[in-house]
Coordinates of C-alpha atoms in Angstrom, one line a residue:
Chain A
M1 CA -64.9 76.7 -15.3
T2 CA -61.8 78.6 -15.7
L3 CA -58.5 77.0 -16.8
Q4 CA -57.5 77.6 -13.2
D5 CA -60.2 75.5 -12.0
M6 CA -59.5 72.3 -14.6
I7 CA -56.1 72.6 -13.5
E8 CA -54.0 70.6 -10.8
Y9 CA -50.0 71.9 -11.8
F10 CA -49.2 74.1 -14.9
E11 CA -45.1 74.0 -15.0
K12 CA -42.2 74.4 -17.1
Q13 CA -40.4 71.7 -17.7
C14 CA -36.9 71.7 -16.3
G15 CA -34.0 71.9 -19.2
D16 CA -37.0 72.1 -21.8
E17 CA -37.4 75.8 -21.7
D18 CA -40.1 75.2 -24.4
S19 CA -42.0 72.1 -22.9
Y20 CA -44.7 72.2 -20.1
A21 CA -46.4 70.0 -18.1
V22 CA -50.1 70.2 -17.7
A23 CA -52.2 68.1 -14.6
L24 CA -55.8 68.4 -15.3
K25 CA -58.0 67.2 -12.3
P26 CA -59.9 63.9 -12.2
D27 CA -63.2 65.3 -12.7
V28 CA -61.9 67.2 -15.9
W29 CA -60.1 64.7 -17.1
R30 CA -63.1 62.0 -17.0
R31 CA -65.1 64.3 -18.8
L32 CA -62.8 65.6 -21.7
R33 CA -61.0 62.7 -22.1
K34 CA -62.3 61.7 -25.7
K35 CA -62.4 65.4 -27.1
I36 CA -58.5 65.8 -26.0
V37 CA -57.3 62.6 -27.8
G38 CA -60.1 63.3 -30.6
S39 CA -59.0 66.6 -31.5
L40 CA -55.1 65.8 -31.6
E41 CA -53.9 66.0 -35.6
N42 CA -51.3 62.8 -36.8
R43 CA -52.2 60.8 -33.8
R44 CA -50.4 58.1 -32.8
D45 CA -50.9 55.6 -29.6
V46 CA -47.3 55.0 -28.1
A47 CA -47.0 51.9 -26.2
N48 CA -50.8 50.9 -26.0
T49 CA -50.5 53.7 -22.9
F50 CA -50.2 57.4 -24.5
H51 CA -51.4 59.2 -26.9
K52 CA -48.9 61.5 -29.5
G53 CA -50.2 64.4 -32.0
I54 CA -50.3 67.6 -32.7
Y55 CA -52.9 70.4 -31.5
K56 CA -52.8 73.8 -33.4
G57 CA -49.0 73.2 -34.5
V58 CA -47.9 72.3 -30.9
E59 CA -46.4 69.0 -30.1
V60 CA -49.0 67.1 -27.8
S61 CA -48.6 64.0 -25.1
V62 CA -51.7 62.9 -23.6
F63 CA -51.0 60.2 -20.9
P64 CA -53.8 58.1 -18.9
N65 CA -53.8 59.9 -16.0
G66 CA -54.7 63.1 -17.5
R67 CA -51.1 64.4 -17.4
L68 CA -50.2 66.6 -21.4
I69 CA -46.6 67.8 -21.8
F70 CA -46.6 69.8 -24.4
K71 CA -44.0 70.5 -26.5
N72 CA -42.2 73.2 -28.8
V73 CA -44.2 76.0 -27.5
P74 CA -43.7 79.0 -28.7
S75 CA -44.8 80.7 -25.8
E76 CA -46.7 81.0 -22.8
D77 CA -49.4 82.8 -23.6
Y78 CA -49.8 80.6 -26.7
L79 CA -50.2 77.4 -24.7
I80 CA -52.6 79.1 -22.2
S81 CA -54.6 80.5 -25.3
I82 CA -54.5 76.9 -26.8
L83 CA -55.6 74.7 -23.5
N84 CA -58.4 77.5 -23.2
E85 CA -59.7 76.1 -26.5
L86 CA -58.6 72.6 -25.5
L87 CA -60.6 72.3 -22.6
D88 CA -63.7 74.6 -22.9
A89 CA -62.4 76.6 -20.4
S90 CA -64.7 80.1 -19.5
S91 CA -62.7 83.3 -19.1
Chain B
M1 CA -26.3 40.9 0.6
L2 CA -29.6 43.2 1.9
D3 CA -32.8 41.2 2.8
V4 CA -34.9 43.6 0.3
Y5 CA -38.3 42.3 0.9
S6 CA -37.9 42.8 4.3
I7 CA -36.7 46.0 4.4
R8 CA -39.2 46.7 2.0
K9 CA -41.5 46.1 5.1
D10 CA -40.1 49.0 6.7
F11 CA -41.0 51.4 4.5
P12 CA -44.9 52.5 4.3
I13 CA -45.1 54.0 1.2
L14 CA -43.5 51.8 -1.0
E15 CA -47.4 50.1 -0.2
R16 CA -48.7 53.1 -2.0
K17 CA -50.3 52.4 -5.5
I18 CA -49.6 54.8 -8.4
N19 CA -52.1 54.9 -11.3
G20 CA -53.4 51.8 -10.5
H21 CA -49.9 49.7 -10.7
N22 CA -47.7 49.1 -7.6
L23 CA -45.5 52.5 -6.7
V24 CA -41.5 51.8 -8.5
Y25 CA -39.7 54.5 -6.6
V26 CA -36.2 55.1 -8.9
D27 CA -35.9 58.6 -8.1
N28 CA -33.8 58.1 -4.9
A29 CA -30.9 60.6 -6.1
A30 CA -33.3 63.3 -5.4
T31 CA -34.7 61.9 -2.0
T32 CA -35.0 58.6 -0.7
H33 CA -38.1 57.3 1.5
K34 CA -38.1 57.3 5.0
P35 CA -38.1 53.2 7.5
I36 CA -40.7 53.4 10.5
Q37 CA -37.7 53.3 12.4
V38 CA -37.0 57.1 11.4
I39 CA -40.9 58.5 11.2
E40 CA -41.6 57.0 14.7
A41 CA -38.0 58.6 16.1
I42 CA -40.0 61.5 14.3
R43 CA -43.0 61.3 16.3
E44 CA -41.1 60.3 19.9
F45 CA -39.2 63.6 19.6
Y46 CA -42.1 65.8 19.1
M47 CA -44.1 63.9 21.6
K48 CA -41.5 63.8 24.4
Y49 CA -38.6 65.8 24.0
N50 CA -39.6 68.7 22.1
A51 CA -37.7 72.0 23.2
N52 CA -35.4 74.3 21.8
V53 CA -31.7 73.6 22.4
H54 CA -28.6 75.0 23.7
R55 CA -28.7 77.1 27.1
G56 CA -31.8 75.8 28.4
V57 CA -31.5 75.6 32.5
H58 CA -35.1 73.4 32.0
T59 CA -34.5 69.3 32.0
L60 CA -36.6 69.7 28.4
S61 CA -33.9 71.8 26.8
Q62 CA -30.8 69.8 28.3
E63 CA -32.6 66.6 26.8
A64 CA -33.3 67.7 23.3
S65 CA -29.8 69.7 23.3
D66 CA -27.9 65.9 24.4
L67 CA -29.8 64.3 21.5
Y68 CA -29.0 67.0 18.7
E69 CA -25.2 67.0 20.0
S70 CA -25.2 63.5 20.0
A71 CA -26.1 63.6 16.7
R72 CA -23.4 65.5 15.8
V73 CA -20.9 62.7 17.4
D74 CA -22.5 59.9 15.4
V75 CA -22.7 61.7 12.1
A76 CA -19.0 62.7 12.8
K77 CA -18.1 58.7 13.0
L78 CA -19.9 58.4 10.2
I79 CA -17.6 59.7 8.5
N80 CA -14.7 59.4 10.7
A81 CA -14.6 63.1 11.1
D82 CA -14.2 65.0 14.9
P83 CA -17.4 66.2 15.9
E84 CA -16.3 69.9 16.4
E85 CA -16.0 69.1 12.4
I86 CA -19.4 69.0 11.9
I87 CA -22.0 71.7 11.2
F88 CA -25.1 71.7 10.4
V89 CA -27.0 73.2 7.9
K90 CA -30.1 72.9 5.7
N91 CA -28.9 71.3 3.2
A92 CA -26.3 70.5 1.0
T93 CA -26.6 73.4 -1.0
E94 CA -26.4 75.7 1.8
G95 CA -23.5 74.3 3.0
I96 CA -21.8 74.9 -0.1
N97 CA -23.1 78.3 0.4
L98 CA -21.5 78.4 3.7
V99 CA -18.2 77.4 2.3
A100 CA -18.6 80.0 -0.2
Y101 CA -18.8 82.5 2.0
A102 CA -17.3 81.3 5.1
W103 CA -14.0 80.3 3.7
G104 CA -14.2 82.3 -0.2
L105 CA -15.1 85.7 0.9
P106 CA -11.9 86.3 3.4
N107 CA -9.8 84.3 1.1
L108 CA -10.6 84.4 -2.2
D109 CA -9.6 87.7 -4.5
R110 CA -9.4 89.3 -7.9
G111 CA -6.3 87.1 -9.7
D112 CA -7.5 83.7 -7.7
I113 CA -9.4 80.8 -9.6
V114 CA -11.8 78.7 -8.5
L115 CA -12.0 75.5 -10.6
H116 CA -14.8 73.2 -10.8
T117 CA -15.5 70.0 -13.0
L118 CA -18.0 70.2 -16.0
M119 CA -20.3 67.3 -13.4
D120 CA -20.3 69.4 -10.8
H121 CA -24.1 70.4 -9.6
H122 CA -25.2 74.1 -9.7
A123 CA -25.2 74.1 -6.0
T124 CA -21.2 74.4 -6.4
V125 CA -21.1 76.3 -9.1
V126 CA -23.3 78.8 -8.4
P127 CA -22.5 80.2 -4.9
F128 CA -18.7 80.9 -5.9
Y129 CA -20.4 82.6 -8.8
I130 CA -22.0 84.9 -6.9
V131 CA -19.3 85.7 -4.8
S132 CA -17.3 86.6 -7.3
K133 CA -19.2 89.1 -7.9
Y134 CA -18.2 90.4 -4.9
K135 CA -14.8 89.7 -5.0
G136 CA -13.4 89.4 -8.7
F137 CA -11.7 85.9 -8.6
R138 CA -12.5 83.5 -11.7
Q139 CA -14.4 80.2 -12.3
R140 CA -12.8 77.5 -14.4
M141 CA -14.2 74.3 -15.5
I142 CA -12.3 71.0 -16.1
G143 CA -13.7 69.4 -18.9
I144 CA -15.3 65.3 -19.0
T145 CA -14.1 62.3 -21.2
D146 CA -16.9 61.3 -23.6
D147 CA -17.1 58.3 -21.6
G148 CA -17.9 59.6 -18.6
Y149 CA -14.4 60.3 -16.8
I150 CA -13.3 63.7 -15.1
D151 CA -10.4 64.4 -18.4
M152 CA -7.2 64.2 -16.3
G153 CA -5.5 66.0 -18.4
D154 CA -7.4 68.8 -18.2
Y155 CA -7.3 68.6 -14.8
E156 CA -4.1 68.7 -14.6
D157 CA -3.4 71.6 -16.9
K158 CA -5.7 73.3 -15.0
L159 CA -4.5 72.8 -11.5
R160 CA -1.0 74.3 -13.5
L161 CA -3.1 77.8 -13.0
N162 CA -2.7 77.3 -8.9
P163 CA -6.7 77.7 -8.1
R164 CA -6.9 78.2 -4.5
I165 CA -10.0 75.6 -4.0
V166 CA -11.2 73.0 -6.4
T167 CA -15.0 71.2 -6.4
F168 CA -15.7 68.1 -7.6
P169 CA -18.5 65.2 -6.8
H170 CA -17.6 61.8 -5.2
V171 CA -20.4 60.3 -7.3
S172 CA -21.9 62.2 -10.5
N173 CA -25.7 62.5 -10.2
M174 CA -26.0 62.5 -13.6
L175 CA -23.3 60.4 -15.4
S176 CA -23.0 57.4 -12.1
T177 CA -19.7 57.5 -12.2
V178 CA -17.6 57.2 -9.3
N179 CA -15.3 59.7 -9.1
D180 CA -10.8 58.8 -7.3
A181 CA -11.6 60.6 -5.0
K182 CA -8.2 60.1 -3.0
K183 CA -6.4 60.5 -6.2
L184 CA -8.2 63.9 -7.0
I185 CA -7.5 65.8 -4.0
K186 CA -4.1 64.5 -3.2
M187 CA -3.2 66.1 -6.7
A188 CA -5.1 69.3 -5.9
H189 CA -3.5 69.7 -2.9
E190 CA -0.1 69.4 -4.8
Y191 CA -0.6 72.4 -6.4
G192 CA -1.7 74.1 -2.7
A193 CA -5.4 73.8 -3.6
L194 CA -7.8 72.8 -1.3
V195 CA -11.0 70.6 -2.4
I196 CA -14.7 70.7 -1.2
L197 CA -15.5 67.2 -2.1
D198 CA -19.8 67.1 -3.2
A199 CA -20.6 63.9 -1.5
T200 CA -24.4 64.0 -2.0
Q201 CA -24.4 60.8 -3.7
S202 CA -22.2 59.1 -2.2
V203 CA -22.2 59.0 1.5
P204 CA -25.6 57.5 1.4
H205 CA -24.3 55.0 -0.4
M206 CA -20.9 53.6 0.7
K207 CA -18.0 53.9 3.9
V208 CA -16.6 57.6 2.6
D209 CA -13.7 58.6 5.3
V210 CA -12.9 62.1 5.1
K211 CA -9.3 61.5 6.9
E212 CA -8.0 58.5 4.4
L213 CA -9.4 60.9 1.8
D214 CA -7.7 64.1 3.7
V215 CA -10.2 66.1 1.9
D216 CA -11.1 69.8 3.2
F217 CA -14.4 70.6 3.2
M218 CA -17.0 67.9 2.3
V219 CA -21.1 68.2 2.0
F220 CA -23.7 65.9 2.4
S221 CA -27.6 65.4 3.2
A222 CA -29.9 63.4 5.3
H223 CA -32.5 63.4 3.2
K224 CA -30.8 61.2 0.4
M225 CA -29.9 58.3 3.2
C226 CA -33.5 57.5 4.8
G227 CA -33.0 60.6 7.3
P228 CA -35.7 64.1 7.2
T229 CA -35.1 66.8 4.8
G230 CA -33.9 70.0 5.6
V231 CA -30.8 68.6 7.1
G232 CA -27.7 69.0 5.9
V233 CA -24.3 68.2 6.7
V234 CA -20.5 70.5 6.0
Y235 CA -17.3 68.6 7.1
V236 CA -15.0 71.3 7.9
K237 CA -11.3 70.2 8.8
K238 CA -10.4 71.8 11.5
E239 CA -7.4 73.8 10.6
H240 CA -9.4 75.4 8.2
Y241 CA -11.3 77.1 10.3
S242 CA -8.8 79.6 11.3
S243 CA -9.2 81.1 8.2
M244 CA -12.8 81.6 8.0
N245 CA -15.6 83.9 8.9
P246 CA -19.0 83.7 10.5
F247 CA -21.6 83.1 7.6
L248 CA -24.7 83.3 9.1
G249 CA -25.3 86.0 12.0
G250 CA -27.7 85.7 14.7
G251 CA -28.2 83.8 18.0
D252 CA -26.5 80.5 19.2
M253 CA -23.8 81.3 16.5
I254 CA -22.8 84.1 19.5
K255 CA -21.0 84.3 23.2
D256 CA -21.9 87.8 23.8
V257 CA -23.6 90.7 22.2
G258 CA -23.2 94.0 23.5
Y259 CA -21.9 97.4 23.3
N260 CA -19.2 99.5 23.6
E261 CA -18.9 103.4 25.1
Y262 CA -20.0 104.8 21.2
M263 CA -23.2 102.8 21.5
E264 CA -21.4 100.8 19.0
P265 CA -22.5 97.0 18.9
T266 CA -19.5 94.4 20.7
V267 CA -19.7 90.8 19.4
T268 CA -17.9 87.4 20.6
Y269 CA -18.8 84.5 18.6
N270 CA -19.6 80.8 19.8
D271 CA -16.7 78.2 19.3
V272 CA -16.8 76.3 16.2
P273 CA -19.0 74.4 15.2
V274 CA -22.0 75.8 17.0
M275 CA -21.1 79.4 15.6
Y276 CA -21.4 78.5 12.2
E277 CA -25.5 77.6 13.3
A278 CA -27.2 80.6 13.9
G279 CA -30.9 80.4 15.2
T280 CA -33.2 77.8 15.6
Q281 CA -31.9 74.7 13.4
N282 CA -34.1 72.0 12.1
I283 CA -33.7 70.2 15.5
V284 CA -36.0 67.7 15.0
G285 CA -34.4 66.5 11.8
I286 CA -30.5 66.4 13.0
S287 CA -31.9 65.3 15.9
V288 CA -33.6 62.0 14.4
Y289 CA -30.7 62.1 11.4
P290 CA -29.0 59.4 14.0
K291 CA -31.8 57.1 13.3
S292 CA -31.3 56.6 10.0
I293 CA -27.7 56.2 10.2
E294 CA -28.3 53.2 12.8
Y295 CA -30.7 52.0 10.1
L296 CA -27.9 51.9 7.6
E297 CA -25.1 50.6 9.3
K298 CA -26.9 47.6 10.2
L299 CA -27.7 46.6 6.7
S300 CA -23.4 47.6 6.1
F301 CA -22.5 50.2 3.8
E302 CA -20.8 48.0 1.8
Y303 CA -24.0 45.8 0.9
I304 CA -26.3 49.1 0.0
H305 CA -23.2 49.8 -2.3
E306 CA -23.1 46.1 -3.7
H307 CA -27.2 46.3 -4.3
V308 CA -27.4 49.8 -5.5
R309 CA -24.3 49.0 -8.0
K310 CA -25.8 46.1 -9.5
L311 CA -29.3 47.5 -9.8
A312 CA -27.9 49.9 -12.0
W313 CA -25.8 47.4 -13.7
E314 CA -28.2 45.5 -15.0
T315 CA -30.5 48.9 -16.0
Y316 CA -27.4 49.9 -17.8
E317 CA -26.6 46.1 -19.6
A318 CA -30.2 46.2 -20.7
L319 CA -30.9 49.6 -21.7
R320 CA -28.0 49.8 -23.8
E321 CA -29.1 46.5 -26.0
L322 CA -32.4 48.8 -26.3
P323 CA -32.3 50.4 -29.5
N324 CA -33.3 54.0 -29.4
I325 CA -31.7 54.7 -26.4
E326 CA -28.9 56.2 -25.3
V327 CA -27.4 56.0 -21.9
Y328 CA -24.7 58.0 -20.4
G329 CA -21.6 57.7 -18.4
P330 CA -18.8 55.3 -18.1
E331 CA -19.2 51.9 -19.4
S332 CA -17.0 49.6 -16.7
S333 CA -19.2 48.8 -14.3
R334 CA -16.3 48.9 -11.0
D335 CA -16.6 52.8 -12.3
R336 CA -20.5 53.3 -11.6
A337 CA -23.0 53.8 -8.8
G338 CA -26.9 53.5 -8.5
L339 CA -28.0 55.1 -11.1
V340 CA -28.8 55.2 -15.1
S341 CA -29.4 58.5 -17.4
F342 CA -31.0 58.2 -20.8
N343 CA -32.5 59.2 -23.4
V344 CA -34.7 57.6 -25.6
K345 CA -34.9 59.3 -29.5
G346 CA -38.6 60.5 -30.3
F347 CA -39.4 61.2 -26.6
S348 CA -38.7 64.3 -24.5
A349 CA -37.2 63.0 -20.7
H350 CA -40.8 64.2 -19.6
E351 CA -42.1 62.1 -22.1
V352 CA -40.7 59.2 -20.8
A353 CA -40.8 60.1 -16.9
A354 CA -44.5 60.8 -17.8
Y355 CA -45.1 57.5 -19.5
L356 CA -43.3 55.4 -17.2
D357 CA -45.2 57.5 -14.0
S358 CA -48.7 56.2 -16.1
L359 CA -47.0 52.6 -15.0
G360 CA -46.4 53.8 -11.3
I361 CA -42.8 54.7 -12.1
A362 CA -41.0 57.3 -10.2
V363 CA -37.9 58.7 -12.2
R364 CA -36.5 62.2 -12.5
S365 CA -36.1 63.9 -15.7
G366 CA -35.1 66.8 -16.6
H367 CA -30.7 68.6 -16.4
H368 CA -30.8 67.1 -12.5
C369 CA -28.9 70.3 -12.0
T370 CA -26.4 69.6 -14.1
G371 CA -26.9 72.6 -16.9
P372 CA -22.8 72.4 -18.2
L373 CA -22.6 68.5 -18.4
H374 CA -25.9 68.6 -20.2
K375 CA -25.0 70.8 -22.5
R376 CA -21.3 69.4 -23.1
L377 CA -23.1 66.1 -23.9
G378 CA -25.0 67.8 -26.6
I379 CA -28.8 67.5 -24.9
S380 CA -30.9 69.4 -22.9
S381 CA -31.7 67.1 -20.5
S382 CA -32.4 63.3 -19.5
A383 CA -34.0 60.7 -17.2
R384 CA -33.2 59.2 -14.7
I385 CA -33.5 55.8 -12.8
S386 CA -31.9 55.9 -9.6
Y387 CA -31.5 53.1 -6.9
Y388 CA -31.5 52.4 -3.5
I389 CA -32.2 49.5 -0.6
Y390 CA -35.2 49.0 -1.1
N391 CA -35.7 48.0 -5.0
T392 CA -35.5 45.0 -6.3
F393 CA -34.5 43.3 -9.8
E394 CA -37.7 42.5 -10.2
E395 CA -38.7 46.3 -10.6
V396 CA -35.6 46.6 -12.8
E397 CA -37.3 44.5 -15.2
Y398 CA -40.3 45.8 -15.2
I399 CA -38.9 49.4 -15.4
V400 CA -36.8 47.8 -18.4
D401 CA -39.8 46.2 -20.0
A402 CA -41.9 49.0 -20.1
L403 CA -39.0 51.1 -22.3
R404 CA -38.6 48.1 -23.8
R405 CA -42.3 48.2 -25.4
L406 CA -41.7 52.3 -25.8
V407 CA -38.9 51.6 -28.2
S408 CA -40.7 48.9 -30.3

């Protein structure tokens, strides 16, 4: 599956130019949930609801409905490259 | 008092589950939900009255025209205006653009000043910015105080520059500040400036009387008050029509288009306000808008304002008690409307919104189209809770509990 097949929406966040929201398609989320959460460094659980950590130098919050917020992203290209890796997407 | 539990039955969308939780919709400053009465009226219009308006001889067109024009009468009554002072556009943003172009192009020139406030929405600043590139006038912004009010000293100082026109929001869509519109308008008039009042966050919540305010131009939209999307309103004080040119050209806004002996086109504009309504409008949206007005008037704007203000004040007070939360805007309940903007230390506004969404709570995050205000506050974004007629105190408790868990 390509990244496009796996993602429901991908949006730069209003006001925070280096922040992106990514929503995974439900089947992708069900399949990759454990892997995504397990890939985070310095992982912590927040309010028993979501996980926060670092992936390849980027801050990531992983929410239980398959939404991911990426903060301090150096560039959109970089985010796409790490998403490809995190989701095992084919090019 | 509002019977909120009975009101909620009129809003089918509130029965939805979001992420396994009951929907708690508190993004009403962005748009409100529609009661079944409005949804049914849209259906009924398409089923029974659908036709293009004005200059149609056939019965359907005349019925549709009657509904469209009676909407103008109802909207005029809502704000105590005359029907010919009401122009329908697609949203409040287009309304400001209309004033910036129709009044600004013929009246503003190099050396003139347009005043905005730091709490203005981008929709009031940017249209004049674009027109200024054609006409060479300058824009200046009035500061705000640390506690979220327009800085009256700065306002008076900038009025001494003799601006031609002043814009400000009646209610700040971020700070929740209810500005003293009457006083601000009176001061502007004393210095010879006209005023555009952005009433998008006030008309849905409180009785606004254009004659009492003596405002020159005012904009608001239907979709923030249970009406359809795609309907904005511009109020123009009658006397200003004589100094305005048409904004958009096309069908309906003309009486006649022909050509002269040199084969040049000749155009005779229609009468106001239709002269400002080019092309086919959102006929169904405009015609149905009175249903939402009727719905809200039955509830009483006095009670609506009181209800949302109480919900927001309870939220404001509860959030101020929580550690690591910064809440914005006035500290006096008297000067606040029905919304609360805040940030949580250690989380971005978008993380807060995504966290709340996972619990079924819909809030907005971002700069809320108030970039200068966020810059003034030293932040890039904020999360915003905004209430309306169907929100409950139980929902306030649920939201505050969720945020309490986040900060602990």
